[in-house]
mmCIF file of C-alpha atoms in Angstrom:
data_model
loop_
_atom_site.group_PDB
_atom_site.id
_atom_site.type_symbol
_atom_site.label_atom_id
_atom_site.label_comp_id
_atom_site.label_asym_id
_atom_site.label_seq_id
_atom_site.Cartn_x
_atom_site.Cartn_y
_atom_site.Cartn_z
ATOM 1 C CA MET H 1 0.119 -0.214 -0.164
ATOM 2 C CA ILE H 2 2.734 2.775 0.723
ATOM 3 C CA GLU H 3 5.139 1.464 -2.254
ATOM 4 C CA THR H 4 2.280 1.926 -4.174
ATOM 5 C CA THR H 5 0.843 5.172 -2.929
ATOM 6 C CA LEU H 6 4.939 6.436 -3.152
ATOM 7 C CA ARG H 7 5.009 5.555 -6.760
ATOM 8 C CA ALA H 8 2.369 7.032 -7.754
ATOM 9 C CA VAL H 9 3.222 10.180 -6.037
ATOM 10 C CA ALA H 10 6.462 9.657 -7.824
ATOM 11 C CA ARG H 11 5.067 9.025 -11.008
ATOM 12 C CA ALA H 12 2.721 12.125 -10.703
ATOM 13 C CA PHE H 13 5.840 14.720 -9.432
ATOM 14 C CA GLY H 14 7.577 13.017 -12.895
ATOM 15 C CA LEU H 15 5.295 14.060 -15.203
ATOM 16 C CA ILE H 16 5.358 17.429 -13.524
ATOM 17 C CA GLY H 17 8.660 17.733 -14.005
ATOM 18 C CA MET H 18 8.273 16.456 -17.984
ATOM 19 C CA LEU H 19 5.446 19.103 -18.549
ATOM 20 C CA GLY H 20 8.177 21.691 -16.696
ATOM 21 C CA MET H 21 10.745 20.556 -19.462
ATOM 22 C CA PHE H 22 7.950 21.011 -22.280
ATOM 23 C CA ALA H 23 7.001 24.083 -21.534
ATOM 24 C CA MET H 24 10.645 25.099 -21.209
ATOM 25 C CA VAL H 25 11.171 23.873 -24.614
ATOM 26 C CA ILE H 26 8.433 25.654 -26.167
ATOM 27 C CA HIS H 27 9.214 29.165 -24.710
ATOM 28 C CA VAL H 28 12.705 28.976 -25.458
ATOM 29 C CA THR H 29 12.052 28.000 -28.700
ATOM 30 C CA ALA H 30 9.181 30.419 -29.103
ATOM 31 C CA ASP H 31 11.780 33.330 -27.878
ATOM 32 C CA VAL H 32 14.330 32.454 -30.045
ATOM 33 C CA ILE H 33 11.869 32.717 -33.016
ATOM 34 C CA GLY H 34 10.635 36.101 -31.848
ATOM 35 C CA ARG H 35 13.720 37.359 -31.600
ATOM 36 C CA LEU H 36 15.543 36.118 -34.784
ATOM 37 C CA ILE H 37 12.292 36.343 -37.434
ATOM 38 C CA PHE H 38 9.948 38.880 -35.527
ATOM 39 C CA ASN H 39 12.763 40.900 -33.887
ATOM 40 C CA HIS H 40 10.869 40.932 -30.457
ATOM 41 C CA PRO H 41 11.921 38.214 -27.825
ATOM 42 C CA LEU H 42 9.348 36.907 -25.243
ATOM 43 C CA PRO H 43 9.637 39.061 -21.987
ATOM 44 C CA ALA H 44 10.706 37.077 -19.049
ATOM 45 C CA THR H 45 12.491 33.892 -20.947
ATOM 46 C CA LEU H 46 15.421 33.710 -18.504
ATOM 47 C CA GLU H 47 13.747 34.315 -15.245
ATOM 48 C CA MET H 48 10.656 31.893 -16.117
ATOM 49 C CA THR H 49 13.207 29.294 -16.966
ATOM 50 C CA ALA H 50 15.626 29.888 -14.035
ATOM 51 C CA HIS H 51 12.894 29.930 -11.651
ATOM 52 C CA TYR H 52 9.935 27.779 -12.851
ATOM 53 C CA TYR H 53 11.042 25.311 -15.621
ATOM 54 C CA MET H 54 14.414 24.357 -14.064
ATOM 55 C CA VAL H 55 13.546 24.178 -10.156
ATOM 56 C CA ALA H 56 10.854 21.910 -11.626
ATOM 57 C CA VAL H 57 12.694 19.547 -14.254
ATOM 58 C CA VAL H 58 15.095 19.138 -11.323
ATOM 59 C CA PHE H 59 13.107 18.434 -7.852
ATOM 60 C CA PHE H 60 10.209 16.816 -8.959
ATOM 61 C CA PRO H 61 11.819 13.621 -10.765
ATOM 62 C CA LEU H 62 13.967 12.929 -7.759
ATOM 63 C CA ALA H 63 11.656 10.298 -6.219
ATOM 64 C CA GLY H 64 10.639 8.582 -9.709
ATOM 65 C CA VAL H 65 14.843 8.147 -10.303
ATOM 66 C CA GLU H 66 15.349 6.772 -7.005
ATOM 67 C CA PHE H 67 12.584 3.688 -7.540
ATOM 68 C CA ARG H 68 14.760 3.326 -10.620
ATOM 69 C CA ASN H 69 17.886 2.948 -9.246
ATOM 70 C CA GLY H 70 18.970 5.974 -11.558
ATOM 71 C CA HIS H 71 20.956 8.275 -9.193
ATOM 72 C CA ILE H 72 24.632 8.388 -9.874
ATOM 73 C CA SER H 73 26.260 5.727 -7.678
ATOM 74 C CA VAL H 74 30.455 4.138 -7.808
ATOM 75 C CA GLU H 75 30.631 0.646 -6.410
ATOM 76 C CA LEU H 76 34.433 -0.253 -5.877
ATOM 77 C CA VAL H 77 34.105 -2.305 -3.076
ATOM 78 C CA SER H 78 30.038 -2.848 -2.658
ATOM 79 C CA GLN H 79 30.071 -4.930 -6.069
ATOM 80 C CA HIS H 80 32.362 -7.603 -4.786
ATOM 81 C CA LEU H 81 29.694 -8.196 -1.110
ATOM 82 C CA ARG H 82 27.371 -10.723 -0.824
ATOM 83 C CA ALA H 83 23.864 -9.620 -1.644
ATOM 84 C CA ASN H 84 22.927 -9.420 2.297
ATOM 85 C CA ALA H 85 25.835 -6.978 3.349
ATOM 86 C CA ARG H 86 25.069 -4.994 0.102
ATOM 87 C CA ARG H 87 21.009 -4.946 1.170
ATOM 88 C CA ILE H 88 22.357 -3.937 4.591
ATOM 89 C CA LEU H 89 25.097 -1.340 3.286
ATOM 90 C CA ILE H 90 22.698 0.208 0.475
ATOM 91 C CA ALA H 91 19.764 0.498 3.701
ATOM 92 C CA ALA H 92 22.092 2.227 5.874
ATOM 93 C CA ALA H 93 23.101 4.704 2.771
ATOM 94 C CA SER H 94 19.486 5.276 2.379
ATOM 95 C CA LEU H 95 18.910 5.929 5.922
ATOM 96 C CA LEU H 96 21.925 8.681 5.614
ATOM 97 C CA GLY H 97 19.915 10.252 2.560
ATOM 98 C CA VAL H 98 16.750 10.208 4.710
ATOM 99 C CA ALA H 99 18.536 12.533 7.504
ATOM 100 C CA TYR H 100 20.152 14.382 4.691
ATOM 101 C CA PHE H 101 16.908 15.180 2.764
ATOM 102 C CA ALA H 102 14.761 15.635 5.622
ATOM 103 C CA LEU H 103 16.940 18.912 6.634
ATOM 104 C CA LEU H 104 16.990 19.766 3.156
ATOM 105 C CA THR H 105 13.164 19.595 2.958
ATOM 106 C CA TRP H 106 12.605 21.523 6.693
ATOM 107 C CA ARG H 107 15.206 24.225 5.544
ATOM 108 C CA THR H 108 14.015 24.707 2.187
ATOM 109 C CA GLY H 109 10.106 24.251 3.536
ATOM 110 C CA HIS H 110 11.373 27.087 6.144
ATOM 111 C CA ASP H 111 12.601 29.392 3.306
ATOM 112 C CA ALA H 112 9.469 28.695 0.931
ATOM 113 C CA PHE H 113 7.347 29.850 3.717
ATOM 114 C CA ASP H 114 9.214 33.088 4.280
ATOM 115 C CA LYS H 115 8.808 33.931 0.543
ATOM 116 C CA TRP H 116 5.286 33.154 0.480
ATOM 117 C CA GLU H 117 4.955 35.480 3.466
ATOM 118 C CA ILE H 118 6.536 38.451 1.813
ATOM 119 C CA GLY H 119 5.192 37.466 -1.871
ATOM 120 C CA GLU H 120 8.559 37.267 -3.267
ATOM 121 C CA TYR H 121 8.802 38.904 -6.678
ATOM 122 C CA LEU H 122 11.518 39.348 -9.384
ATOM 123 C CA TYR H 123 12.098 42.364 -11.224
ATOM 124 C CA GLY H 124 14.044 41.573 -14.043
ATOM 125 C CA THR H 125 13.003 42.285 -17.973
ATOM 126 C CA TRP H 126 9.503 41.664 -16.476
ATOM 127 C CA PRO H 127 8.583 41.772 -12.808
ATOM 128 C CA ILE H 128 7.658 38.048 -12.081
ATOM 129 C CA ARG H 129 6.244 36.269 -8.575
ATOM 130 C CA ILE H 130 8.658 33.998 -7.712
ATOM 131 C CA TRP H 131 7.504 32.462 -4.132
ATOM 132 C CA PRO H 132 5.182 30.139 -5.754
ATOM 133 C CA THR H 133 8.497 27.817 -7.077
ATOM 134 C CA ARG H 134 10.298 27.903 -3.612
ATOM 135 C CA ILE H 135 7.730 25.053 -2.542
ATOM 136 C CA PHE H 136 9.132 22.899 -5.465
ATOM 137 C CA VAL H 137 12.563 22.124 -3.498
ATOM 138 C CA PRO H 138 10.808 21.008 -0.133
ATOM 139 C CA LEU H 139 7.950 18.952 -2.432
ATOM 140 C CA GLY H 140 10.882 16.966 -4.199
ATOM 141 C CA CYS H 141 13.099 16.227 -1.191
ATOM 142 C CA GLY H 142 10.285 15.707 0.678
ATOM 143 C CA LEU H 143 9.076 13.023 -1.362
ATOM 144 C CA LEU H 144 12.651 11.683 -2.150
ATOM 145 C CA GLY H 145 13.204 11.315 1.870
ATOM 146 C CA ALA H 146 9.895 9.480 2.361
ATOM 147 C CA VAL H 147 11.249 6.492 -1.029
ATOM 148 C CA LEU H 148 14.587 6.520 0.999
ATOM 149 C CA LEU H 149 13.132 5.657 4.099
ATOM 150 C CA TRP H 150 10.736 2.892 2.658
ATOM 151 C CA LYS H 151 13.756 1.673 0.742
ATOM 152 C CA ALA H 152 15.751 1.695 3.977
ATOM 153 C CA LEU H 153 13.222 -0.020 5.658
ATOM 154 C CA ALA H 154 12.152 -2.936 2.874
ATOM 155 C CA LEU H 155 15.890 -3.267 2.527
ATOM 156 C CA PHE H 156 16.239 -4.032 6.291
ATOM 157 C CA ARG H 157 13.153 -6.425 6.251
ATOM 158 C CA GLY H 158 15.021 -8.464 3.300
ATOM 159 C CA GLU H 159 13.652 -7.280 0.223
ATOM 160 C CA ASP H 160 16.550 -7.963 -2.308
ATOM 161 C CA ARG H 161 14.829 -7.216 -5.355
ATOM 162 C CA LEU H 162 15.104 -3.541 -4.904
ATOM 163 C CA LEU H 163 19.257 -4.179 -5.282
ATOM 164 C CA ALA H 164 18.907 -5.007 -8.627
ATOM 165 C CA GLU H 165 15.395 -2.714 -9.238
ATOM 166 C CA GLY H 166 15.742 -0.536 -12.590
ATOM 167 C CA ALA H 167 18.804 -2.687 -13.970
ATOM 168 C CA GLU H 168 16.254 -3.952 -16.614
ATOM 169 C CA THR H 169 16.617 -0.541 -18.002
ATOM 170 C CA LEU H 170 20.378 -0.722 -18.963
ATOM 171 C CA GLU H 171 20.474 -4.484 -19.641
ATOM 172 C CA GLY H 172 18.438 -4.152 -22.926
ATOM 173 C CA LEU H 173 20.828 -1.471 -24.208
ATOM 174 C CA GLU H 174 24.092 -3.364 -23.204
ATOM 175 C CA THR H 175 25.606 -5.691 -25.777
ATOM 176 C CA GLU H 176 25.389 -9.570 -25.536
ATOM 177 C CA PRO H 177 28.783 -10.533 -23.039
ATOM 178 C CA ALA H 178 30.954 -12.474 -25.033
ATOM 179 C CA PRO H 179 31.582 -16.074 -23.760
ATOM 180 C CA PRO H 180 34.139 -17.645 -21.809
ATOM 181 C CA ALA H 181 37.282 -18.730 -23.472
ATOM 182 C CA GLY H 182 36.800 -22.182 -25.446
ATOM 183 C CA GLU H 183 33.028 -21.760 -25.993
ATOM 184 C CA THR H 184 30.533 -20.096 -28.328
ATOM 185 C CA ALA H 185 26.919 -19.150 -27.854
ATOM 186 C CA ASP H 186 24.204 -20.416 -30.289
ATOM 187 C CA HIS H 187 21.211 -19.458 -31.706
ATOM 188 C CA THR H 188 19.118 -20.421 -28.866
ATOM 189 C CA GLY H 189 21.017 -18.485 -26.069
ATOM 190 C CA THR H 190 22.456 -21.675 -24.749
ATOM 191 C CA ASP H 191 26.449 -21.786 -24.654
ATOM 192 C CA ARG H 192 28.149 -25.081 -25.937
ATOM 193 C CA ALA H 193 32.034 -26.425 -26.240
ATOM 194 C CA LYS H 194 33.828 -25.846 -29.474
#
């Protein structure tokens, strides 16, 4: 139940990030066309890109990427550990992530509330209200923290499936590994000796 809810919210947040990317592409393209063809660029393109689109694109998809184990990780030692040790290590790292993102959520949420109270504006080429986007950061970080907490608890309970989740998205892109020396692969996918 909790996993289903978290996945649904992460999917919705990912969709918001995709819509932000799409809106940014349309806005910037229209700005370039307006500047080059009509000599009249769209107002507030830079402000909208920096304070609305990019914030949504970066922070809303964080939880969805975590569900797919898509965040950058470097495995120097852990890849040589047994599954049980790897599971405990990843669970402990997830708990550290929970602490970090809880602190980040609290701090950015406090900042968002302050900016909402003063009604923050940005006065550039066009005055634009930017306080609403301040909530994007704590929302994205808070959901990521919730996913990391769920993941850590699930790993401590022994759910090994979370160790490999997401690997299937990369396996389809890889070429088939070469057979060991002295063996060849036949067309059925089984190995046979030469």
